[in-house]
Amino acid sequence: LNREQAFLRRYSGKAREVLLELLDKYRAGGIEQLEPEIFQVSPFGEWGGAYKISRWFGGPPRLREVLQTMRERLYPVEEVVA
């Protein structure tokens, strides 16, 4: 849990708000919610969609990296393989 809190603490403001919303979407709908298409639905669409949100993380490549990191933290490879 502390490791996950440290991950969230790396981000502030709107970026952290996005991460918390992504976690809520994940809890409600599963790992499929952590795909780039999620940024087309509410509230992400109202926040400007993937492009605008990506700027809060440092650009599209960085946002993709954050999504991948979240997926890996939620479903570590060693657990999937085992």
mmCIF file with all atom_site columns, N, CA and C in Angstrom, residues 7 10 12 16-17 20 28 31-32 41 44-45 53 55 69-71 77:
data_model
loop_
_atom_site.group_PDB
_atom_site.id
_atom_site.type_symbol
_atom_site.label_atom_id
_atom_site.label_alt_id
_atom_site.label_comp_id
_atom_site.label_asym_id
_atom_site.label_entity_id
_atom_site.label_seq_id
_atom_site.pdbx_PDB_ins_code
_atom_site.Cartn_x
_atom_site.Cartn_y
_atom_site.Cartn_z
_atom_site.occupancy
_atom_site.B_iso_or_equiv
_atom_site.pdbx_formal_charge
_atom_site.auth_seq_id
_atom_site.auth_comp_id
_atom_site.auth_asym_id
_atom_site.auth_atom_id
_atom_site.pdbx_PDB_model_num
ATOM 1  N N  . PHE A 1 7  ? 3.563   6.095   -5.436  1.00 0.00 ? 7  PHE A N  1
ATOM 2  C CA . PHE A 1 7  ? 3.301   6.293   -6.861  1.00 0.00 ? 7  PHE A CA 1
ATOM 3  C C  . PHE A 1 7  ? 2.356   7.482   -7.063  1.00 0.00 ? 7  PHE A C  1
ATOM 4  N N  . ARG A 1 10 ? 3.779   11.030  -6.516  1.00 0.00 ? 10 ARG A N  1
ATOM 5  C CA . ARG A 1 10 ? 4.648   11.594  -7.556  1.00 0.00 ? 10 ARG A CA 1
ATOM 6  C C  . ARG A 1 10 ? 3.904   12.636  -8.387  1.00 0.00 ? 10 ARG A C  1
ATOM 7  N N  . SER A 1 12 ? 0.646   15.538  -8.784  1.00 0.00 ? 12 SER A N  1
ATOM 8  C CA . SER A 1 12 ? -0.158  16.462  -7.992  1.00 0.00 ? 12 SER A CA 1
ATOM 9  C C  . SER A 1 12 ? -1.232  17.091  -8.864  1.00 0.00 ? 12 SER A C  1
ATOM 10 N N  . ARG A 1 16 ? -2.980  13.915  -10.475 1.00 0.00 ? 16 ARG A N  1
ATOM 11 C CA . ARG A 1 16 ? -3.385  12.985  -9.418  1.00 0.00 ? 16 ARG A CA 1
ATOM 12 C C  . ARG A 1 16 ? -4.886  12.734  -9.479  1.00 0.00 ? 16 ARG A C  1
ATOM 13 N N  . GLU A 1 17 ? -5.652  13.770  -9.777  1.00 0.00 ? 17 GLU A N  1
ATOM 14 C CA . GLU A 1 17 ? -7.105  13.618  -9.914  1.00 0.00 ? 17 GLU A CA 1
ATOM 15 C C  . GLU A 1 17 ? -7.433  12.610  -11.021 1.00 0.00 ? 17 GLU A C  1
ATOM 16 N N  . LEU A 1 20 ? -6.670  9.049   -9.713  1.00 0.00 ? 20 LEU A N  1
ATOM 17 C CA . LEU A 1 20 ? -7.696  8.581   -8.783  1.00 0.00 ? 20 LEU A CA 1
ATOM 18 C C  . LEU A 1 20 ? -8.976  8.209   -9.522  1.00 0.00 ? 20 LEU A C  1
ATOM 19 N N  . ALA A 1 28 ? -14.617 -0.260  -10.833 1.00 0.00 ? 28 ALA A N  1
ATOM 20 C CA . ALA A 1 28 ? -15.973 -0.500  -11.344 1.00 0.00 ? 28 ALA A CA 1
ATOM 21 C C  . ALA A 1 28 ? -15.994 -1.426  -12.553 1.00 0.00 ? 28 ALA A C  1
ATOM 22 N N  . ILE A 1 31 ? -9.650  -4.105  -15.541 1.00 0.00 ? 31 ILE A N  1
ATOM 23 C CA . ILE A 1 31 ? -8.406  -3.652  -16.158 1.00 0.00 ? 31 ILE A CA 1
ATOM 24 C C  . ILE A 1 31 ? -8.630  -3.021  -17.530 1.00 0.00 ? 31 ILE A C  1
ATOM 25 N N  . GLU A 1 32 ? -9.708  -3.392  -18.219 1.00 0.00 ? 32 GLU A N  1
ATOM 26 C CA . GLU A 1 32 ? -9.981  -2.796  -19.541 1.00 0.00 ? 32 GLU A CA 1
ATOM 27 C C  . GLU A 1 32 ? -10.139 -1.283  -19.449 1.00 0.00 ? 32 GLU A C  1
ATOM 28 N N  . VAL A 1 41 ? -14.535 9.035   -22.324 1.00 0.00 ? 41 VAL A N  1
ATOM 29 C CA . VAL A 1 41 ? -15.742 9.015   -21.496 1.00 0.00 ? 41 VAL A CA 1
ATOM 30 C C  . VAL A 1 41 ? -15.629 10.028  -20.362 1.00 0.00 ? 41 VAL A C  1
ATOM 31 N N  . PHE A 1 44 ? -13.327 12.350  -18.215 1.00 0.00 ? 44 PHE A N  1
ATOM 32 C CA . PHE A 1 44 ? -12.130 12.679  -18.993 1.00 0.00 ? 44 PHE A CA 1
ATOM 33 C C  . PHE A 1 44 ? -12.445 13.517  -20.228 1.00 0.00 ? 44 PHE A C  1
ATOM 34 N N  . GLY A 1 45 ? -13.556 13.225  -20.882 1.00 0.00 ? 45 GLY A N  1
ATOM 35 C CA . GLY A 1 45 ? -13.960 14.017  -22.048 1.00 0.00 ? 45 GLY A CA 1
ATOM 36 C C  . GLY A 1 45 ? -14.177 15.477  -21.688 1.00 0.00 ? 45 GLY A C  1
ATOM 37 N N  . ILE A 1 53 ? -5.294  16.029  -21.275 1.00 0.00 ? 53 ILE A N  1
ATOM 38 C CA . ILE A 1 53 ? -4.895  15.327  -20.056 1.00 0.00 ? 53 ILE A CA 1
ATOM 39 C C  . ILE A 1 53 ? -3.424  14.925  -20.132 1.00 0.00 ? 53 ILE A C  1
ATOM 40 N N  . ARG A 1 55 ? -1.015  16.453  -21.340 1.00 0.00 ? 55 ARG A N  1
ATOM 41 C CA . ARG A 1 55 ? -0.150  17.598  -21.018 1.00 0.00 ? 55 ARG A CA 1
ATOM 42 C C  . ARG A 1 55 ? 0.078   17.699  -19.516 1.00 0.00 ? 55 ARG A C  1
ATOM 43 N N  . THR A 1 69 ? 2.231   1.630   -16.353 1.00 0.00 ? 69 THR A N  1
ATOM 44 C CA . THR A 1 69 ? 2.691   1.431   -14.976 1.00 0.00 ? 69 THR A CA 1
ATOM 45 C C  . THR A 1 69 ? 1.535   1.048   -14.074 1.00 0.00 ? 69 THR A C  1
ATOM 46 N N  . MET A 1 70 ? 0.409   1.708   -14.246 1.00 0.00 ? 70 MET A N  1
ATOM 47 C CA . MET A 1 70 ? -0.764  1.371   -13.428 1.00 0.00 ? 70 MET A CA 1
ATOM 48 C C  . MET A 1 70 ? -1.196  -0.069  -13.685 1.00 0.00 ? 70 MET A C  1
ATOM 49 N N  . ARG A 1 71 ? -1.250  -0.470  -14.962 1.00 0.00 ? 71 ARG A N  1
ATOM 50 C CA . ARG A 1 71 ? -1.636  -1.856  -15.287 1.00 0.00 ? 71 ARG A CA 1
ATOM 51 C C  . ARG A 1 71 ? -0.677  -2.849  -14.639 1.00 0.00 ? 71 ARG A C  1
ATOM 52 N N  . VAL A 1 77 ? 3.365   -8.880  -13.569 1.00 0.00 ? 77 VAL A N  1
ATOM 53 C CA . VAL A 1 77 ? 3.626   -9.961  -14.530 1.00 0.00 ? 77 VAL A CA 1
ATOM 54 C C  . VAL A 1 77 ? 3.801   -11.298 -13.817 1.00 0.00 ? 77 VAL A C  1
#
